[in-house]
Short mmCIF file of N, CA, C and O in Angstrom, two decimals:
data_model
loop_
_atom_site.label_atom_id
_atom_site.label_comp_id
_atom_site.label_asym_id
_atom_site.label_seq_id
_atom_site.Cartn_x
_atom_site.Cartn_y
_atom_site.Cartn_z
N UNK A 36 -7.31 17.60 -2.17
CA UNK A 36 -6.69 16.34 -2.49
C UNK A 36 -5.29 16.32 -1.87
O UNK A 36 -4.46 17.20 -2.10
N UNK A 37 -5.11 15.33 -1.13
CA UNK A 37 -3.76 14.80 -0.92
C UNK A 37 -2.85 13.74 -1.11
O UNK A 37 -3.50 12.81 -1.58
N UNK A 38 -1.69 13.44 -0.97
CA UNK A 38 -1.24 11.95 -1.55
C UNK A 38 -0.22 11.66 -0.96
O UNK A 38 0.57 12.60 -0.86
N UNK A 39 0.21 10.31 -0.33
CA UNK A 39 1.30 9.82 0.62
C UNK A 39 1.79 8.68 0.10
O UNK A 39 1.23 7.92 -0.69
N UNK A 40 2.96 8.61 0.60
CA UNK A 40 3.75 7.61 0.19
C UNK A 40 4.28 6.07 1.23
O UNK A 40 4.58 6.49 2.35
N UNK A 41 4.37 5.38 1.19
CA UNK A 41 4.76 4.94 2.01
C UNK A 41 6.25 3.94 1.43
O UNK A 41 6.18 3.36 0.35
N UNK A 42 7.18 3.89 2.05
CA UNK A 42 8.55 3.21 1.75
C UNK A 42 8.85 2.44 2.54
O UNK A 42 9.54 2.66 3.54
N UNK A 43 8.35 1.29 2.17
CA UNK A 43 8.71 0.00 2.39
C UNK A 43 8.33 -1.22 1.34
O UNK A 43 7.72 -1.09 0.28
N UNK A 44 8.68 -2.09 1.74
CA UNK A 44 8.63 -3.47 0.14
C UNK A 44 7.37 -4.02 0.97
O UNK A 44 7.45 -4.19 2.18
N UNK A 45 6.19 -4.29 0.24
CA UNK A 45 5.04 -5.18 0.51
C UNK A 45 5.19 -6.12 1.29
O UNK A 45 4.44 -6.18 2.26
N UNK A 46 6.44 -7.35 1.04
CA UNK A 46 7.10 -8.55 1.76
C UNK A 46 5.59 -9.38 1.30
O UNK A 46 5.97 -10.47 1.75
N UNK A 47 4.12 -9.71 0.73
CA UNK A 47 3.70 -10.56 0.65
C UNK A 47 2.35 -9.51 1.35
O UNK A 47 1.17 -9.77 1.13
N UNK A 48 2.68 -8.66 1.98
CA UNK A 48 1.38 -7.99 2.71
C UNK A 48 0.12 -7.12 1.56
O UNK A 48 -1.06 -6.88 1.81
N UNK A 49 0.75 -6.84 0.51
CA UNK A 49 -0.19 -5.83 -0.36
C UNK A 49 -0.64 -5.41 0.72
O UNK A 49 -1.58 -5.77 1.43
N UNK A 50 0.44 -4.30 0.82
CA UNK A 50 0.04 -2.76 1.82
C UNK A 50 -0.14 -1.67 0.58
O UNK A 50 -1.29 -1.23 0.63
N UNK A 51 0.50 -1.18 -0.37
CA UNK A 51 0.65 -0.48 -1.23
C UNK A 51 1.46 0.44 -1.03
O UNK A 51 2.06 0.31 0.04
N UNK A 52 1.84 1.67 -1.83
CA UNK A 52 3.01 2.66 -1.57
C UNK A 52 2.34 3.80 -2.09
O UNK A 52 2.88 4.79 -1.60
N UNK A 53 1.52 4.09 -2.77
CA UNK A 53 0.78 5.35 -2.92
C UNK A 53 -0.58 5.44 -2.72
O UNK A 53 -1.25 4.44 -2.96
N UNK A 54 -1.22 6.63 -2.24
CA UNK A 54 -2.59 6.64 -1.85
C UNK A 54 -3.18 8.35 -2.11
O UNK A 54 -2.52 9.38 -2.19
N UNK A 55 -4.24 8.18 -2.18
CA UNK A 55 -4.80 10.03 -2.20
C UNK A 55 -5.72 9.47 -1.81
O UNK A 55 -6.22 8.35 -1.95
N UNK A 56 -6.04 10.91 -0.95
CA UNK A 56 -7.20 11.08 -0.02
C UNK A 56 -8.07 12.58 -0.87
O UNK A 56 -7.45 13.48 -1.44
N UNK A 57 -9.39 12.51 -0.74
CA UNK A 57 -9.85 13.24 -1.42
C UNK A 57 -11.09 13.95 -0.48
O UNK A 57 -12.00 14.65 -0.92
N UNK A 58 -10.83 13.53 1.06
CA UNK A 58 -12.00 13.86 1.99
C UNK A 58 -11.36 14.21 2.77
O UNK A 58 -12.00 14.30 3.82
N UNK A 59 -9.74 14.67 2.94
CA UNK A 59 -9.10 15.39 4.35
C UNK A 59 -8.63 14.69 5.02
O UNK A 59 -8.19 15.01 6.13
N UNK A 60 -8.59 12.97 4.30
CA UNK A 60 -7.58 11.88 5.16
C UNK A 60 -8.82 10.94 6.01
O UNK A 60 -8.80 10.15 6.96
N UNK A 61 -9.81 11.45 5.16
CA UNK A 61 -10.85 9.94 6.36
C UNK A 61 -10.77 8.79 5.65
O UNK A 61 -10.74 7.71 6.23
N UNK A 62 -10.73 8.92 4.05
CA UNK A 62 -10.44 8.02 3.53
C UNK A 62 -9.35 7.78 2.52
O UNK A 62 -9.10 8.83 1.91
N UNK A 63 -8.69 6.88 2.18
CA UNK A 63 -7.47 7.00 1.53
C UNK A 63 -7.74 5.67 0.18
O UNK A 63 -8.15 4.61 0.67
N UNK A 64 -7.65 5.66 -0.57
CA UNK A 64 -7.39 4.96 -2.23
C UNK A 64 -5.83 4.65 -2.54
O UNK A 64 -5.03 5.57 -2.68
N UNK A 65 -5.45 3.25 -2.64
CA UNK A 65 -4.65 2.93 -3.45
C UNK A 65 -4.05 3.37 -4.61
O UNK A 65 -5.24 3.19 -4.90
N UNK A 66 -3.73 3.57 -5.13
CA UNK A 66 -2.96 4.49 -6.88
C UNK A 66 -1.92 3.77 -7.29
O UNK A 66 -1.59 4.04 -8.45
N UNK A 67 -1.26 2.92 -6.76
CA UNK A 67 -0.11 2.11 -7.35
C UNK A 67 -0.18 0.48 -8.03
O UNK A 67 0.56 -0.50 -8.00
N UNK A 68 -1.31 0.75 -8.57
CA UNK A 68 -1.54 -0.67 -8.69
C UNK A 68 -0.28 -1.24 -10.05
O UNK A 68 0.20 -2.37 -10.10
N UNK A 69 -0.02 -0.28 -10.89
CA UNK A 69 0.79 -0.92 -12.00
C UNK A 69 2.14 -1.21 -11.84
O UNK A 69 2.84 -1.79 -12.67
N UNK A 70 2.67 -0.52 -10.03
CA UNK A 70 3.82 -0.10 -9.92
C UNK A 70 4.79 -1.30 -9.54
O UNK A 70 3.96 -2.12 -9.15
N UNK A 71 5.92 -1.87 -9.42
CA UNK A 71 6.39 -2.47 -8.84
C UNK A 71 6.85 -2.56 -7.21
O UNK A 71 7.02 -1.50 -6.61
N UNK A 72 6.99 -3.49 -6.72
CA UNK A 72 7.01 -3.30 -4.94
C UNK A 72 8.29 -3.24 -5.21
O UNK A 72 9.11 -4.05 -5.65
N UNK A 73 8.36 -1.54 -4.71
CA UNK A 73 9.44 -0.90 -4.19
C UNK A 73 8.79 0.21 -3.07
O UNK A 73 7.66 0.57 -2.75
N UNK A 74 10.13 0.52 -2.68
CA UNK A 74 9.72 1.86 -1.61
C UNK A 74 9.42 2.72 -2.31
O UNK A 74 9.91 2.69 -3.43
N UNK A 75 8.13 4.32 -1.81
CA UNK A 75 8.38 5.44 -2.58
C UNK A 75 8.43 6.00 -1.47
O UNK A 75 7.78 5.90 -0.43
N UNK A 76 9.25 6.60 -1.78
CA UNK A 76 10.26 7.91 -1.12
C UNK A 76 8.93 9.53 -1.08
O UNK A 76 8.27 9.89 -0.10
N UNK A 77 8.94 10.01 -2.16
CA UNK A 77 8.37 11.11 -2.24
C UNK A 77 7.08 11.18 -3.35
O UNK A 77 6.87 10.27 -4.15
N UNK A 78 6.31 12.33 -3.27
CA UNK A 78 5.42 12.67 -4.51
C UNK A 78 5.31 13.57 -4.74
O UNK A 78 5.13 14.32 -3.78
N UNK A 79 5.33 14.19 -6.10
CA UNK A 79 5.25 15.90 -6.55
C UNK A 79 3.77 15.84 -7.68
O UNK A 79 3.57 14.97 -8.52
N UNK A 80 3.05 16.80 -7.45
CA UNK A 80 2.17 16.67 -8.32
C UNK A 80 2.33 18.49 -9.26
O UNK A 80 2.43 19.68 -8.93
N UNK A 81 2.23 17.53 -10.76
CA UNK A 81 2.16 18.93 -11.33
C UNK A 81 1.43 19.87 -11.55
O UNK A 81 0.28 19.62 -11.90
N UNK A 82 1.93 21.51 -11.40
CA UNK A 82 0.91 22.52 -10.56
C UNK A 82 -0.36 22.98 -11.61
O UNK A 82 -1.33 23.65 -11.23
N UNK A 83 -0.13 22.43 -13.11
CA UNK A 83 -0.88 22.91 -13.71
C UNK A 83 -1.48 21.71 -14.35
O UNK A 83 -2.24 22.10 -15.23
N UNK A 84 -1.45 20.25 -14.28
CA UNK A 84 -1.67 19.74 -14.48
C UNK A 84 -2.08 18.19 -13.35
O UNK A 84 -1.32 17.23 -13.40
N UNK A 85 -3.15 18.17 -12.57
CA UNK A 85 -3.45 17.87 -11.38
C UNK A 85 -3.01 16.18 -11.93
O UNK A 85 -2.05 15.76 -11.29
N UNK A 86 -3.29 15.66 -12.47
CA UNK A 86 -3.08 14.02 -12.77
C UNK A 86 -2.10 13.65 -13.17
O UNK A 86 -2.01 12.48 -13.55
N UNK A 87 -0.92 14.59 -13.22
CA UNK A 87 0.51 14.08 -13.41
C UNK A 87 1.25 14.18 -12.21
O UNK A 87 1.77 15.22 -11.82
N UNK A 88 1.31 13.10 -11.62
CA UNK A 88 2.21 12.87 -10.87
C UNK A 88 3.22 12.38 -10.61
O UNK A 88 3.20 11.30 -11.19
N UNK A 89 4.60 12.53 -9.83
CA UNK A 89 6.22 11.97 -10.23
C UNK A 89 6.25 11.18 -8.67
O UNK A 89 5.58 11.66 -7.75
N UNK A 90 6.78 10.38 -8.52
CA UNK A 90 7.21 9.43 -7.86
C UNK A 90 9.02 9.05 -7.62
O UNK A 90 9.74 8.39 -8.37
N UNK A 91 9.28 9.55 -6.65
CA UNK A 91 10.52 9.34 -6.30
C UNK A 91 10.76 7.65 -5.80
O UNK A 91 9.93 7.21 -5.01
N UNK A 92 11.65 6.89 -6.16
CA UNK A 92 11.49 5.20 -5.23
C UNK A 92 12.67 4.85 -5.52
O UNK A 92 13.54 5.38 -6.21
N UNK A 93 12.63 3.95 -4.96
CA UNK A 93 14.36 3.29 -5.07
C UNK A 93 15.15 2.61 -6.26
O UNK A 93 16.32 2.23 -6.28
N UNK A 94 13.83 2.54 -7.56
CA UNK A 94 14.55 2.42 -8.93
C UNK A 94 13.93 3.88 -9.67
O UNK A 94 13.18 4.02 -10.63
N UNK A 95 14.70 5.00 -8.63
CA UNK A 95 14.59 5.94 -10.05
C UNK A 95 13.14 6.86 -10.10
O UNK A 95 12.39 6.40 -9.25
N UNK A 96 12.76 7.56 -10.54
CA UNK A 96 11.53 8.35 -11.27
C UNK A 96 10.61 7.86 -11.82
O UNK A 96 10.90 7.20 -12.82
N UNK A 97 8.95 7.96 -11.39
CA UNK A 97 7.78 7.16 -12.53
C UNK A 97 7.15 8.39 -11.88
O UNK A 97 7.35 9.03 -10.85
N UNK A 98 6.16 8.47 -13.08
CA UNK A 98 5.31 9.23 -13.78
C UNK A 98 3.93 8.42 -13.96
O UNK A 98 3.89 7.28 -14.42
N UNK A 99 2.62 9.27 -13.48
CA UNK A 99 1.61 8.86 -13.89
C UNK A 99 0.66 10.31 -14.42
O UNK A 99 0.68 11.29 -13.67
N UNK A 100 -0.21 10.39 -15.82
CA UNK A 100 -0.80 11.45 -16.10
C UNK A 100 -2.21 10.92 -16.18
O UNK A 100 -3.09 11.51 -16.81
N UNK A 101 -2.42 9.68 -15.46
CA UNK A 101 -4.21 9.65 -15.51
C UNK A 101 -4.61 9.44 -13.58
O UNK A 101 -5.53 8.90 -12.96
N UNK A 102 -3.77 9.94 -13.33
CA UNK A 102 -4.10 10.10 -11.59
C UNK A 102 -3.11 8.87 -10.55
O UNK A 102 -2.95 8.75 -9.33
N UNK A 103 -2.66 8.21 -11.59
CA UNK A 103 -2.58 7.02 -10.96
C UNK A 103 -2.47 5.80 -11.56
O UNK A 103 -1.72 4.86 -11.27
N UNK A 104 -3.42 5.91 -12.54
CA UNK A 104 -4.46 4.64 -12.73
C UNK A 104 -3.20 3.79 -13.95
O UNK A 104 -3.63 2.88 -14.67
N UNK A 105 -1.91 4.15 -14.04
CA UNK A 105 -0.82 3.59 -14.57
C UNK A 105 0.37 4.48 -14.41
O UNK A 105 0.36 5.70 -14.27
N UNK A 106 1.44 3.66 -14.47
CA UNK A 106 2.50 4.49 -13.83
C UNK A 106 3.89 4.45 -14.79
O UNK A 106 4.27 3.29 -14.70
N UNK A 107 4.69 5.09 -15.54
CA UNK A 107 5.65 4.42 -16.00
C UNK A 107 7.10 5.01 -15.81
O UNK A 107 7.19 6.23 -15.63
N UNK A 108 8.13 4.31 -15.83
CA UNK A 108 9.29 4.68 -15.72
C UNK A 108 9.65 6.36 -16.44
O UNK A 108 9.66 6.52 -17.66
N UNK A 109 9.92 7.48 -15.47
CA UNK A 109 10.22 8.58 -15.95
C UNK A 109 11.13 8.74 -17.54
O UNK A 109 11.79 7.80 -17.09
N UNK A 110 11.50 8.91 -18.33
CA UNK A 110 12.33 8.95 -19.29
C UNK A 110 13.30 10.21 -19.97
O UNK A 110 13.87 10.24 -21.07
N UNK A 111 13.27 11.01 -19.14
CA UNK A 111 13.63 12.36 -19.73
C UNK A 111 15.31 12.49 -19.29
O UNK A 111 15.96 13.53 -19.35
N UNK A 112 15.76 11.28 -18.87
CA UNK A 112 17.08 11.30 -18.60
C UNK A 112 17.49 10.91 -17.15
O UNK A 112 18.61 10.47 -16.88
N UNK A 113 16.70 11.06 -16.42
CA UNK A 113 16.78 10.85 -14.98
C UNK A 113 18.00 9.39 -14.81
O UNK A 113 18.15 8.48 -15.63
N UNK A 114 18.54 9.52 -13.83
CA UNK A 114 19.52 8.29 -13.48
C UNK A 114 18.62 6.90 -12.64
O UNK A 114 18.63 7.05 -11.42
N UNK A 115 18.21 6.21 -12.90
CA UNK A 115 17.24 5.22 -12.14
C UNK A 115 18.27 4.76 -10.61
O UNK A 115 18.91 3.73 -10.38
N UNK A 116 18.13 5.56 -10.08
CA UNK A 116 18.90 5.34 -8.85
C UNK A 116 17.91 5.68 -7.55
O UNK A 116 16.80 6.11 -7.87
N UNK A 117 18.13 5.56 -6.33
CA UNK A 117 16.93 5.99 -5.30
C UNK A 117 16.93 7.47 -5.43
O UNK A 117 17.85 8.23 -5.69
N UNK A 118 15.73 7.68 -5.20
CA UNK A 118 14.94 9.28 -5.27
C UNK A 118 14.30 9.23 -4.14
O UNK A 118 13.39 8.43 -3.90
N UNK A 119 14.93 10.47 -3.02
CA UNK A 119 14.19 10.56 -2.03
C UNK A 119 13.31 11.58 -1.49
O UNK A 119 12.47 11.69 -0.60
N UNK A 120 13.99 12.49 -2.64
CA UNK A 120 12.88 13.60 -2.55
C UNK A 120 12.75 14.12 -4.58
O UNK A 120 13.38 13.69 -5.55
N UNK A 121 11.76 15.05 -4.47
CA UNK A 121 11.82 15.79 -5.99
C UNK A 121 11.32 17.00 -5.89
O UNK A 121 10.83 17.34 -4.82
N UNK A 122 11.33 17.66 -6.70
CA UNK A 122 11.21 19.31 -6.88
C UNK A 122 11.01 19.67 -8.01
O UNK A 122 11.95 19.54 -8.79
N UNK A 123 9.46 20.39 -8.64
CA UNK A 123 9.11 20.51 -9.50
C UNK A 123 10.29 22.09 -9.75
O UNK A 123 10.79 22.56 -8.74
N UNK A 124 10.63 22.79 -11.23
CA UNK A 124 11.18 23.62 -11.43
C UNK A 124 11.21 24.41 -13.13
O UNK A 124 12.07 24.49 -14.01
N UNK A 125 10.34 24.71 -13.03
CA UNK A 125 10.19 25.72 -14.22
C UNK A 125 9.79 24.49 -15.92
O UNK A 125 10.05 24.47 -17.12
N UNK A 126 9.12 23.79 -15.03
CA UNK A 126 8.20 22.92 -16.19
C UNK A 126 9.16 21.17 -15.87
O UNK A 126 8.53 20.14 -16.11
N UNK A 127 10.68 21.06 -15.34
CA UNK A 127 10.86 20.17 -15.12
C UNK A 127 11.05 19.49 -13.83
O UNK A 127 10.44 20.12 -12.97
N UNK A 128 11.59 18.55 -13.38
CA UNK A 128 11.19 17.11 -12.53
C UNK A 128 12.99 17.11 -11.78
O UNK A 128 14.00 16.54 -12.20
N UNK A 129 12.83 17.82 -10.78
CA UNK A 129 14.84 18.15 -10.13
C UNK A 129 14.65 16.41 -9.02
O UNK A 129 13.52 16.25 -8.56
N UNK A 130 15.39 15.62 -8.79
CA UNK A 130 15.58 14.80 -8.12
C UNK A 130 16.68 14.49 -7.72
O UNK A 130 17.76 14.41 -8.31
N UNK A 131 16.20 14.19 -5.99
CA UNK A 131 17.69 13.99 -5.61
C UNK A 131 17.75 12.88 -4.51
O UNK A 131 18.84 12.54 -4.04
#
């Protein structure tokens, strides 16, 4: 499994900003459907827990723990500011 991001604003196109591929990139799935059109910057998936994933974007940190299939604003303190990369670290979510 893999997962990409793309950073840029839709503008009216519904391109989307997150995707996983689950065949080596022949085919790719949408995952952001709950998210707001913003850029995402980065994705970290957690190592022991495959369906939680963090989302770096330009308002800040979101979190999804069912693969995708909803996404919500990180809450553990994070500053909602752009995130362009993240770094998982001893159970928490480093962004910068």
């Amino acid at each position: 499994m893999a997962y990409a991001t793309y950073s840029t604003y839709d503008s009216g196109a519904n391109v989307g900003h997150v995707f996983k591929t689950t065949n080596g990139g022949a085919a790719w799935t949408r995952i952001d459907a709950t998210l707001p059109d913003m850029p995402v910057h980065s994705v970290v998936v957690h190592p022991t827990q495959p369906d939680t994933l963090y989302i770096g974007t330009d308002l800040g940190v979101f979190v999804t723990t069912d693969g995708g299939g909803s996404w919500l604003r990180e809450n553990t303190g994070l500053a909602n500011v752009v995130v362009e990369h993240l770094a998982l670290n001893g159970g928490g979510v480093s962004a910068f």
